[in-house]
PDB file of C-alpha atoms and ligand atoms in Angstrom:
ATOM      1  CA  UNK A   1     -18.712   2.866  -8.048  1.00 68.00           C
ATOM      2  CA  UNK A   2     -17.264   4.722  -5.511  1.00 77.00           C
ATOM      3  CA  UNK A   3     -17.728   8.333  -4.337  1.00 93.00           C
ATOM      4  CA  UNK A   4     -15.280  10.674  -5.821  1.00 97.00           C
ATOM      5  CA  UNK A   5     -12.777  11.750  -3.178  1.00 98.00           C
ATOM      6  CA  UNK A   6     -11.318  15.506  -3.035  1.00 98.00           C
ATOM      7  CA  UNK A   7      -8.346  17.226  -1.168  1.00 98.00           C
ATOM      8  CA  UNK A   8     -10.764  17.745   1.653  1.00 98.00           C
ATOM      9  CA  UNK A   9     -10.991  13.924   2.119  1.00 98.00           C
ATOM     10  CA  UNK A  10      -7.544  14.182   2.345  1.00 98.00           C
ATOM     11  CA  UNK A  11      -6.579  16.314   4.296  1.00 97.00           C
ATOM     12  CA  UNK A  12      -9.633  14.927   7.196  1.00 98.00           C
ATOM     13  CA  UNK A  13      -7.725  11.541   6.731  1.00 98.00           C
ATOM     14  CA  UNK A  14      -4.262  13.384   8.446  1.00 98.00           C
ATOM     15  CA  UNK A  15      -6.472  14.406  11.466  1.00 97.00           C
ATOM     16  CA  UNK A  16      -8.131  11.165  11.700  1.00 98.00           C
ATOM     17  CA  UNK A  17      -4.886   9.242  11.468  1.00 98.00           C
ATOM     18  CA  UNK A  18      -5.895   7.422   8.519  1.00 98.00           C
ATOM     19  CA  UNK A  19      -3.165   6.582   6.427  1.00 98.00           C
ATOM     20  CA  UNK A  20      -3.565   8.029   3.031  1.00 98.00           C
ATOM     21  CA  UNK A  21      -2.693   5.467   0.091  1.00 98.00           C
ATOM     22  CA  UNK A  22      -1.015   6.665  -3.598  1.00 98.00           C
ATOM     23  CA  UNK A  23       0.151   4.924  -6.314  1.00 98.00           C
ATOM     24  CA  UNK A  24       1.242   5.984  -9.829  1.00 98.00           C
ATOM     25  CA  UNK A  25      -0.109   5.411 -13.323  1.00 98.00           C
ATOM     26  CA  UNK A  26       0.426   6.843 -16.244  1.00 98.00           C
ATOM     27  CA  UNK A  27      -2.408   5.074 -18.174  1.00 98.00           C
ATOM     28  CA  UNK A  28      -6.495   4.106 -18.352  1.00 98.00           C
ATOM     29  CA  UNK A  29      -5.933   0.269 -17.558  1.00 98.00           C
ATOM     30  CA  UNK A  30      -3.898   0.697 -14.244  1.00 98.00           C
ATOM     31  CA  UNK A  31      -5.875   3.612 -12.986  1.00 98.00           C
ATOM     32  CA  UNK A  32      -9.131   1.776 -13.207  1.00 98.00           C
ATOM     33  CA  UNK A  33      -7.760  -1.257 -11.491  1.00 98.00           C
ATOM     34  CA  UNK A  34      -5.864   1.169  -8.883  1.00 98.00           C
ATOM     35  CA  UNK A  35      -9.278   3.227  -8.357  1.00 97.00           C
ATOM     36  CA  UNK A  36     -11.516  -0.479  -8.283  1.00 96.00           C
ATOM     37  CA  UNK A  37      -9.413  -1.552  -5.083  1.00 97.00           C
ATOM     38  CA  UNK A  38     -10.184   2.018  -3.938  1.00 97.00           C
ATOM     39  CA  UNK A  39      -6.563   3.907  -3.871  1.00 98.00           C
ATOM     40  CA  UNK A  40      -7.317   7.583  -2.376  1.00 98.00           C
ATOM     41  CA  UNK A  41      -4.504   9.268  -4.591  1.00 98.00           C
ATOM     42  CA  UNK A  42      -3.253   8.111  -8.298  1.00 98.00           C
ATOM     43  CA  UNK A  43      -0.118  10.197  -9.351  1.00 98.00           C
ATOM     44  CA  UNK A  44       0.896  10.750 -12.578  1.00 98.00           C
ATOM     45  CA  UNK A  45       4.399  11.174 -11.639  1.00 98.00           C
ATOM     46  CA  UNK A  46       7.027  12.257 -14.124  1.00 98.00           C
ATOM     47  CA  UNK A  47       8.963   9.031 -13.367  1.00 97.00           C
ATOM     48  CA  UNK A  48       6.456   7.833 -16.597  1.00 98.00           C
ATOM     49  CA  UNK A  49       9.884   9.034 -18.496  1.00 97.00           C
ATOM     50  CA  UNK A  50      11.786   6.120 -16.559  1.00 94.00           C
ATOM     51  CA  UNK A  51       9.259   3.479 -16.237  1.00 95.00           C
ATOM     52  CA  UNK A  52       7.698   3.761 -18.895  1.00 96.00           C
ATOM     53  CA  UNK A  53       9.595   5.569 -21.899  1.00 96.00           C
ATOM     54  CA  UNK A  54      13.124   3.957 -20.967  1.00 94.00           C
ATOM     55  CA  UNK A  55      14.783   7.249 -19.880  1.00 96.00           C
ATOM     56  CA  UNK A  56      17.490   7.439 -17.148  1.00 94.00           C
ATOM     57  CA  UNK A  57      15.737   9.809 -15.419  1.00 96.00           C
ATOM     58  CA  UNK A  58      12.540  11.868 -15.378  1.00 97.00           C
ATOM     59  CA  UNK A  59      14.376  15.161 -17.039  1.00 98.00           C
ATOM     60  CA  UNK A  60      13.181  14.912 -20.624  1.00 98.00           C
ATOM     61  CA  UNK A  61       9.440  14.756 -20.008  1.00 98.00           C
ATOM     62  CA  UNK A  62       7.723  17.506 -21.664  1.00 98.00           C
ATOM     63  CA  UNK A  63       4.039  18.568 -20.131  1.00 98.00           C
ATOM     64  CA  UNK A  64       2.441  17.526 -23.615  1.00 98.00           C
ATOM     65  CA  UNK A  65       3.576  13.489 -22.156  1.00 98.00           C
ATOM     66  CA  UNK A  66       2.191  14.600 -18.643  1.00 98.00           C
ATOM     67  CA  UNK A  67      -1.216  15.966 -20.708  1.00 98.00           C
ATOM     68  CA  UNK A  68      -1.606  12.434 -22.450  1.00 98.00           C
ATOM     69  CA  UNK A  69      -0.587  10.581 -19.673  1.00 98.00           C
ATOM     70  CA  UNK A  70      -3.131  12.154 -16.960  1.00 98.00           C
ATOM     71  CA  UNK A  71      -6.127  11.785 -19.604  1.00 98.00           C
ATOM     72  CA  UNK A  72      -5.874   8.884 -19.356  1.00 98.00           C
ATOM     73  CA  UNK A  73      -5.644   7.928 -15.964  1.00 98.00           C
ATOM     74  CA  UNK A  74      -8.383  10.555 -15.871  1.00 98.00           C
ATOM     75  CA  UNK A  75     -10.954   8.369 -17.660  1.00 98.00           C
ATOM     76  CA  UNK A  76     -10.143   4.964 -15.811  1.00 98.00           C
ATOM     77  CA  UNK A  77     -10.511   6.755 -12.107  1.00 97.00           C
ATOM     78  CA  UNK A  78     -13.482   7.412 -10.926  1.00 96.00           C
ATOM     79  CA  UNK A  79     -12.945   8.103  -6.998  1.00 98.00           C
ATOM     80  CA  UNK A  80      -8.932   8.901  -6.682  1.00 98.00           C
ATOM     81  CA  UNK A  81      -7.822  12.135  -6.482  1.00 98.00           C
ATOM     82  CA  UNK A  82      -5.632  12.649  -9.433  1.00 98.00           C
ATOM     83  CA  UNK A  83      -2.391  14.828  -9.403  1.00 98.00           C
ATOM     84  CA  UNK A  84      -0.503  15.284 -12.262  1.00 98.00           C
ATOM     85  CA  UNK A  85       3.668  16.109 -12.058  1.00 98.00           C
ATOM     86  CA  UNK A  86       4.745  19.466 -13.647  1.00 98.00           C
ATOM     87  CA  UNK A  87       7.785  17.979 -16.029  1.00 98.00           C
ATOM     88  CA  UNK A  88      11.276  19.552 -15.056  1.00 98.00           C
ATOM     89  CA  UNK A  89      11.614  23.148 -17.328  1.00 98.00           C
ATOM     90  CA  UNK A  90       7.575  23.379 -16.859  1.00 98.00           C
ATOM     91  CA  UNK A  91       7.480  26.068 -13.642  1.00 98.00           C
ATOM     92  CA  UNK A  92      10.831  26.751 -13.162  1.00 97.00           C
ATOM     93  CA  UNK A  93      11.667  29.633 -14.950  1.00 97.00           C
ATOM     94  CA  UNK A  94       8.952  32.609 -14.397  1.00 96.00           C
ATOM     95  CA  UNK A  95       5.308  32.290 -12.455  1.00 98.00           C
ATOM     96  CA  UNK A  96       3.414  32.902 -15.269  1.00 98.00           C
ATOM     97  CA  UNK A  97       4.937  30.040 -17.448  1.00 98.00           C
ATOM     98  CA  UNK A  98       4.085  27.407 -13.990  1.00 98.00           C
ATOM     99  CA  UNK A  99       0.816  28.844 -13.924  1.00 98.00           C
ATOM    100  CA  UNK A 100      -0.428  28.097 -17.583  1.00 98.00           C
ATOM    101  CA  UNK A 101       1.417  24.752 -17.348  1.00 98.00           C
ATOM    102  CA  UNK A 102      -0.136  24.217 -13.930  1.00 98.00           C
ATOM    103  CA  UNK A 103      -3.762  25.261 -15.451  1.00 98.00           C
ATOM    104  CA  UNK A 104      -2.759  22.791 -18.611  1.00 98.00           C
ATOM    105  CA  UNK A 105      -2.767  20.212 -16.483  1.00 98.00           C
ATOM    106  CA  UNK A 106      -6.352  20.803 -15.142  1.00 98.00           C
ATOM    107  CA  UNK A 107      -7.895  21.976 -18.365  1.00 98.00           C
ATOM    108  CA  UNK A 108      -6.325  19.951 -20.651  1.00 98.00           C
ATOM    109  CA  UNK A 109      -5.237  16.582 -18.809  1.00 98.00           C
ATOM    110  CA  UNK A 110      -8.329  16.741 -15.996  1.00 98.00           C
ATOM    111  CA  UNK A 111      -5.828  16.664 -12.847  1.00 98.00           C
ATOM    112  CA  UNK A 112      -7.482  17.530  -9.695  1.00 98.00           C
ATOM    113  CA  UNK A 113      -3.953  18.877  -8.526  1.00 98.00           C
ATOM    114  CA  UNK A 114      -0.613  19.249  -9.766  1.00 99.00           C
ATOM    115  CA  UNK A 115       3.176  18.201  -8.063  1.00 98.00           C
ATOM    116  CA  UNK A 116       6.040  20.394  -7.756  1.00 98.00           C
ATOM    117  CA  UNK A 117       9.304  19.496  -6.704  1.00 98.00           C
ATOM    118  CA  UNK A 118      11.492  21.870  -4.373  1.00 98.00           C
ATOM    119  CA  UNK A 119      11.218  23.737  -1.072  1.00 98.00           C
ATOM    120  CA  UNK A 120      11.317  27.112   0.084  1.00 98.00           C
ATOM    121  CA  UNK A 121      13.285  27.880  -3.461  1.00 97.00           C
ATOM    122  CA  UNK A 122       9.384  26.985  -5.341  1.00 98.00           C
ATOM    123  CA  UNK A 123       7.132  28.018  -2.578  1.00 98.00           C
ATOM    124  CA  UNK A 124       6.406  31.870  -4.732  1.00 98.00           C
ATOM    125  CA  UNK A 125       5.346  29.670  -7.147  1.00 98.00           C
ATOM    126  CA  UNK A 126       3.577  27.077  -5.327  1.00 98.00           C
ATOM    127  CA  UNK A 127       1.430  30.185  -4.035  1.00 98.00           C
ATOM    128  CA  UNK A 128       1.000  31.576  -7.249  1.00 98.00           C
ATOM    129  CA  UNK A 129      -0.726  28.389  -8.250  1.00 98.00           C
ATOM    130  CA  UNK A 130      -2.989  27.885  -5.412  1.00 98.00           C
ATOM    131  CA  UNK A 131      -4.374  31.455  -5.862  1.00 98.00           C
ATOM    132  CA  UNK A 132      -5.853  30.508  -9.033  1.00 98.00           C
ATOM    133  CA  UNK A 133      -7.312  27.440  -7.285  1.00 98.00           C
ATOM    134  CA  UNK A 134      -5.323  24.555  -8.675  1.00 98.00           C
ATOM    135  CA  UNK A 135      -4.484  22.689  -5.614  1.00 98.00           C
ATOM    136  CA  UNK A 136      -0.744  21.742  -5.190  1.00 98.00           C
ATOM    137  CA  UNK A 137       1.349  18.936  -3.491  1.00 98.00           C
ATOM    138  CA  UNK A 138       4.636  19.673  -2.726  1.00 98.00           C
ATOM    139  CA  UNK A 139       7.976  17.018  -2.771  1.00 98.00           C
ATOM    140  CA  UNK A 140      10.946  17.525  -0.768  1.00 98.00           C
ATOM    141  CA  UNK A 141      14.246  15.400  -0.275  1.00 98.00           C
ATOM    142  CA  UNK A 142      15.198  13.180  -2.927  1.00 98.00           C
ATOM    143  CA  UNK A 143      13.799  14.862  -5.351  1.00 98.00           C
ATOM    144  CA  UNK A 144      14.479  13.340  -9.484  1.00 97.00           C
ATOM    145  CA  UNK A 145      14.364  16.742 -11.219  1.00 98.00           C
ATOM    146  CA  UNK A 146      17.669  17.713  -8.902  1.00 97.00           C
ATOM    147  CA  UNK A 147      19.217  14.610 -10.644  1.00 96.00           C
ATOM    148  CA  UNK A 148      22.557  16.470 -11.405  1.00 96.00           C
ATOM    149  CA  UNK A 149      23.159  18.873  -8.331  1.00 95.00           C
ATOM    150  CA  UNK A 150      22.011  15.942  -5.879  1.00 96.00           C
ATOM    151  CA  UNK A 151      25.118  13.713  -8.011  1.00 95.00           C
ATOM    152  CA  UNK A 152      22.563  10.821  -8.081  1.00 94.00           C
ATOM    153  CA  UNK A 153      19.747   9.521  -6.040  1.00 94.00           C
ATOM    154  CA  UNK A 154      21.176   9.673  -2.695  1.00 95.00           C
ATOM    155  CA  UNK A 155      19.028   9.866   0.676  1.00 97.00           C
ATOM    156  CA  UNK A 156      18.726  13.558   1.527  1.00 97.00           C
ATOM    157  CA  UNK A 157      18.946  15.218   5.394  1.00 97.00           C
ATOM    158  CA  UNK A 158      21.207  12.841   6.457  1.00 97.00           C
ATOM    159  CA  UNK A 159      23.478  15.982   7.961  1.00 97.00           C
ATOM    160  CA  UNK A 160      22.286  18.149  10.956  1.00 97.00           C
ATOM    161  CA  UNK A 161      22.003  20.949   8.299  1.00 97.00           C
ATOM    162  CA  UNK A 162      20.338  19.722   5.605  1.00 97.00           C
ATOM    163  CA  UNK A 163      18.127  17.779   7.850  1.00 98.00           C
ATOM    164  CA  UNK A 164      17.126  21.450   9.214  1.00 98.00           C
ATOM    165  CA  UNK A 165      16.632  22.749   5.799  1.00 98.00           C
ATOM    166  CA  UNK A 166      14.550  20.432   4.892  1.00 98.00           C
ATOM    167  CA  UNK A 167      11.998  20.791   8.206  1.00 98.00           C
ATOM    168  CA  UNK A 168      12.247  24.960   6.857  1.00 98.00           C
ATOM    169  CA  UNK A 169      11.417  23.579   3.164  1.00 98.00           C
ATOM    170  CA  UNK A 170       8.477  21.805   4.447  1.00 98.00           C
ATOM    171  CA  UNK A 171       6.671  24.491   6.643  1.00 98.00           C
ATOM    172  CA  UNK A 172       7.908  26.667   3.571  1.00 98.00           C
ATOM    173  CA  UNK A 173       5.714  24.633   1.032  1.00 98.00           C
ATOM    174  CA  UNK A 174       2.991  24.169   3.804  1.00 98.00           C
ATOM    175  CA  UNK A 175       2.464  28.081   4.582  1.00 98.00           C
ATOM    176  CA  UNK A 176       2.791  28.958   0.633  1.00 98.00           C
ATOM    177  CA  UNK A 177      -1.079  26.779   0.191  1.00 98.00           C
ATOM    178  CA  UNK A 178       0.152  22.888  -0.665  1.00 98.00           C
ATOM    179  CA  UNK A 179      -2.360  20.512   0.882  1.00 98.00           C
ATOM    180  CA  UNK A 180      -0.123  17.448   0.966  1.00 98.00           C
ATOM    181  CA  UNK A 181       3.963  16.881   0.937  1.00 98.00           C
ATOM    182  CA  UNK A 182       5.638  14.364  -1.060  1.00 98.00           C
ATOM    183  CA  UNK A 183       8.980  13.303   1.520  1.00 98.00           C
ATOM    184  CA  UNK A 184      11.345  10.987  -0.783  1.00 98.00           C
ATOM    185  CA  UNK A 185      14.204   9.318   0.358  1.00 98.00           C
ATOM    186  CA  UNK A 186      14.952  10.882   3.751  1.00 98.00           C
ATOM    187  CA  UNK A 187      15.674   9.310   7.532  1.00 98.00           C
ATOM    188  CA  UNK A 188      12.473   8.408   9.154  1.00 98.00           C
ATOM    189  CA  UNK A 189      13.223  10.383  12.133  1.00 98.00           C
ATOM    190  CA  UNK A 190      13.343  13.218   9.817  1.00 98.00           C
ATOM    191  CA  UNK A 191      10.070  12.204   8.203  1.00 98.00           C
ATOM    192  CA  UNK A 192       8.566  11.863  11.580  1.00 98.00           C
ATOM    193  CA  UNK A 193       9.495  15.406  12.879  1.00 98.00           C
ATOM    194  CA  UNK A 194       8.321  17.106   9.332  1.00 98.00           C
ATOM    195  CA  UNK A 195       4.681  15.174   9.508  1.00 98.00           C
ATOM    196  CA  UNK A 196       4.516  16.425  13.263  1.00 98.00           C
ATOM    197  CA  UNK A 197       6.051  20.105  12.525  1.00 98.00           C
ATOM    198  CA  UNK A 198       3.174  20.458   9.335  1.00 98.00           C
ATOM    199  CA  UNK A 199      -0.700  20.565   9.247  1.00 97.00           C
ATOM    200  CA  UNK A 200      -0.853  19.507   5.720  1.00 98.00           C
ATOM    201  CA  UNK A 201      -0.562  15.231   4.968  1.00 98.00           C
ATOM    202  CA  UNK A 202       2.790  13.783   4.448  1.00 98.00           C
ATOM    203  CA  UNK A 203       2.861  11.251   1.688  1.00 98.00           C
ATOM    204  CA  UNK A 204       5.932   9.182   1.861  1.00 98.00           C
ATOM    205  CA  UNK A 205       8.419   7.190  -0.312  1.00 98.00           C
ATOM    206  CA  UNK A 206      11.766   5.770   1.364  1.00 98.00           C
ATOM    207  CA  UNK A 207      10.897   8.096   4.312  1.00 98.00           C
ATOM    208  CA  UNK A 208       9.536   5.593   6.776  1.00 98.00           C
ATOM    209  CA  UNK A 209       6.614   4.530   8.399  1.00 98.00           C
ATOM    210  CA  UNK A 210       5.957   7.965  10.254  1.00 98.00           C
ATOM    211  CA  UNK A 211       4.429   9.697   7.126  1.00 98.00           C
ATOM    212  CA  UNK A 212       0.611  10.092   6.816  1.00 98.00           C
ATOM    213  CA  UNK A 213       0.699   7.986   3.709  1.00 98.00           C
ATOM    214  CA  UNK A 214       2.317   6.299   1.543  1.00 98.00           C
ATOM    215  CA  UNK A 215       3.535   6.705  -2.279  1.00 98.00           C
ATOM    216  CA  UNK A 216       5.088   4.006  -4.604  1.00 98.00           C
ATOM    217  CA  UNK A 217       5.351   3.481  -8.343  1.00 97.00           C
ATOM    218  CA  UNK A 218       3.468   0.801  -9.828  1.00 97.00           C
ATOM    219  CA  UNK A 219       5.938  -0.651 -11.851  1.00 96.00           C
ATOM    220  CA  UNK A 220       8.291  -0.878  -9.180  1.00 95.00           C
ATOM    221  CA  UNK A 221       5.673  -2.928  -6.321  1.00 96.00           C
ATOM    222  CA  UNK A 222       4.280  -5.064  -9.225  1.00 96.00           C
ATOM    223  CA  UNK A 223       7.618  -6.001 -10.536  1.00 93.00           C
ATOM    224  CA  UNK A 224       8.081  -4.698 -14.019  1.00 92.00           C
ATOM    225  CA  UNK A 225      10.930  -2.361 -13.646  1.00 82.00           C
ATOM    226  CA  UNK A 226      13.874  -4.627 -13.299  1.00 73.00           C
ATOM    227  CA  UNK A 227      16.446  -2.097 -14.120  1.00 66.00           C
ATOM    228  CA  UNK A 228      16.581  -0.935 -10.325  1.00 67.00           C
ATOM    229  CA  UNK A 229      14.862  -1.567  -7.550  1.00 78.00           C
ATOM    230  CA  UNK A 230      15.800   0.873  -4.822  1.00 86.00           C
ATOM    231  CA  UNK A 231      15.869  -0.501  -1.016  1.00 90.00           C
ATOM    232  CA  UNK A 232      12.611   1.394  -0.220  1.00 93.00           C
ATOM    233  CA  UNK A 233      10.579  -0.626  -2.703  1.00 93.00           C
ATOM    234  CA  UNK A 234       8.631  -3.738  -1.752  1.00 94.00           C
ATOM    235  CA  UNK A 235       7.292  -6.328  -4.150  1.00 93.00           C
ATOM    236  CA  UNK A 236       3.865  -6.972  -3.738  1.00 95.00           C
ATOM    237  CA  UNK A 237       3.631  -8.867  -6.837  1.00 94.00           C
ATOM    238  CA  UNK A 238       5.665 -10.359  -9.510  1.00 92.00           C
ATOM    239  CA  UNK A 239       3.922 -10.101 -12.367  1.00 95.00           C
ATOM    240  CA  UNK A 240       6.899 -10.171 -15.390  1.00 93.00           C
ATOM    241  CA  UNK A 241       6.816 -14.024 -14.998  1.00 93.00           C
ATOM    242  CA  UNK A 242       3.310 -13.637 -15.960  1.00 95.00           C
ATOM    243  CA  UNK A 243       3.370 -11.333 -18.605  1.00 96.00           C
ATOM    244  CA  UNK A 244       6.768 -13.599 -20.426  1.00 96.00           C
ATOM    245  CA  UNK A 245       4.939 -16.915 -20.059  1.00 97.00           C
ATOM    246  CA  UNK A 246       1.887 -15.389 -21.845  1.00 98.00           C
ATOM    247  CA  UNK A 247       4.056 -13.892 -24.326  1.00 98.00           C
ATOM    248  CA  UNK A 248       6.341 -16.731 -25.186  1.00 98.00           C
ATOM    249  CA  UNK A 249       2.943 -19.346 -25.179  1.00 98.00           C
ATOM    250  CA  UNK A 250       1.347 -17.004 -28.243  1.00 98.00           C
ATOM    251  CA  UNK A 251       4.381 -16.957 -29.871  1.00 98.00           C
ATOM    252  CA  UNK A 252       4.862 -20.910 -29.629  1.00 98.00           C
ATOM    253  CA  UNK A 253       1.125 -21.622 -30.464  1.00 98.00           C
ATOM    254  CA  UNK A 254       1.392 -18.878 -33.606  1.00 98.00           C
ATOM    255  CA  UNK A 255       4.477 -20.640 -34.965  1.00 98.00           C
ATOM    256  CA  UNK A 256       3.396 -24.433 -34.486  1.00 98.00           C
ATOM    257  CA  UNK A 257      -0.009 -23.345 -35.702  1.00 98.00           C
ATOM    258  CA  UNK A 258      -2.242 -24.427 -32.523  1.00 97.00           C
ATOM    259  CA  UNK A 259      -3.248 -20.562 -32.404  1.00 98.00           C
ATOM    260  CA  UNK A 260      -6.237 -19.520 -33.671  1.00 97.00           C
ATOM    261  CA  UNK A 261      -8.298 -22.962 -33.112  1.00 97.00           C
ATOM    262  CA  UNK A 262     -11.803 -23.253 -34.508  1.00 96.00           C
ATOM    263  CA  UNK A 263     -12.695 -21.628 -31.510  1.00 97.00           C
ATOM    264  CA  UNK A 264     -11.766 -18.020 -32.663  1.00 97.00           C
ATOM    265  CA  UNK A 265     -12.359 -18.134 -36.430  1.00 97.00           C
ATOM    266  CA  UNK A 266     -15.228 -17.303 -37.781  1.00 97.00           C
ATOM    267  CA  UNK A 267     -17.563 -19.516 -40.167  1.00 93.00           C
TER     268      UNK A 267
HETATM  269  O1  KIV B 301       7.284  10.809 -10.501  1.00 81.10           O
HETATM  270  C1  KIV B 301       6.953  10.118  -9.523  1.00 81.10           C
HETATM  271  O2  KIV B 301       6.522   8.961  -9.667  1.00 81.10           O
HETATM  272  C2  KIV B 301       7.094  10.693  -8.199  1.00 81.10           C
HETATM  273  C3  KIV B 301       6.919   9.767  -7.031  1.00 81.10           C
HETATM  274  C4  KIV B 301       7.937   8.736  -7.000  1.00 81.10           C
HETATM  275  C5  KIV B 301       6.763  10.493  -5.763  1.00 81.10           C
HETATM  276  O3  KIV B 301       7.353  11.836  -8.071  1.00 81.10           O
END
């Protein structure tokens, strides 16, 4: 088994230029397999509402889904640090509200650290977390929860100005206590001047090679979300062939009776 990492692992691995490695999963048979090949980070991101639930987008996850989902990742990881995504409507409206959800998430789901989405708009409440010790990542850029006022998933910082908001949203979320930043779905020049500009880990996803690690969903590098595969994403496996042919040889050997053989009855 190996040793359980923590944030402090982490954040050593941005000094010693070692690239930091995170995946999602959402349940107990991916995070053991993701924590077995020795993944630093598992996240139980939100996008568990579009992967895995069949919604267009990550907006209707409610933190009881994010509480389910991170227990069990929880009990199939034994050396990942685990962070758990607050679901939109979770710490937007007051501090206290993000707080309790953010402690939920510890208490009740086992997180080692929750993600918030949002710059220097969140950092009050990024700091209000991490003074009650519940260690936050931050996630700038393309960010899901901003679905609607973004008009769709569209790469962020592109323009001179938003490109400068988003360096200010990132030293924002640094100086309010975060110990990593999420980057999604900006230029990698951009990426590159925000992971030199901040003393906390950059983690990211469709934001170049420049980041101190990298993030992906599972479904997407494994091949089971066919619905959309965004130009960031690379395949590392293809595993719905798989999964069909096993699915369409029980149903064959059920029907023409070859399935169960004398080999798996009983006497
Ligand atoms: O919900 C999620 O999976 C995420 C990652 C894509 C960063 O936020």
């Amino acid at each position: 088994m190996n040793k359980q990492k923590s944030i402090l692992d982490i954040q050593k691995m941005k000094e010693s230029g070692e690239k930091i490695t995170v995946l999602t999963a959402y349940d107990y048979p991916f995070a053991r397999l993701m924590d077995q090949a020795g993944i630093d980070m598992i996240l139980v991101g939100d996008s568990v509402g579009s992967v895995v639930a069949g919604y267009d987008n990550t907006l209707p996850v409610t933190m009881d889904e994010m509480i389910y989902h991170t227990r069990a990742v929880v009990r199939g990881s034994s050396s990942a640090v685990i962070i758990a995504d607050m679901p939109f409507l979770s710490y937007q409206v007051d501090l206290r509200e993000a707080r309790l959800n953010a402690g939920r998430l510890v208490k009740e789901g086992g997180a080692h650290a929750v993600k918030l989405e949002g710059g220097e708009n969140i950092a009050a409440t990024i700091a209000a977390i991490v003074a009650m010790d519940v260690p936050v990542v931050g996630h700038i850029g393309l960010t899901p929860q901003s679905i609607h006022r973004m008009g769709g998933y569209r790469v962020q910082g592109r323009q001179d100005e938003q490109a400068r908001q988003l360096l200010a949203d990132a030293q924002a979320v640094a100086e309010a206590g975060a110990f990593a930043l999420v980057l999604e779905g900006i230029p990698s020049e951009l990426a590159r001047q925000i992971t030199a500009a901040v003393s906390i880990p950059t983690i990211g996803i469709g934001a170049g090679v420049h980041c101190d690690g990298q993030v992906l969903v599972i479904h997407d590098i494994l091949g089971l979300c066919e619905k959309y595969s965004p130009k960031f994403v690379k395949r590392f496996a293809d595993v719905s062939d798989t999964i069909s042919q096993g699915i369409g040889d029980y149903i064959r050997e059920v029907k023409d009776g070859t399935f169960p053989g004398p080999e798996h009855s009983f006497k």
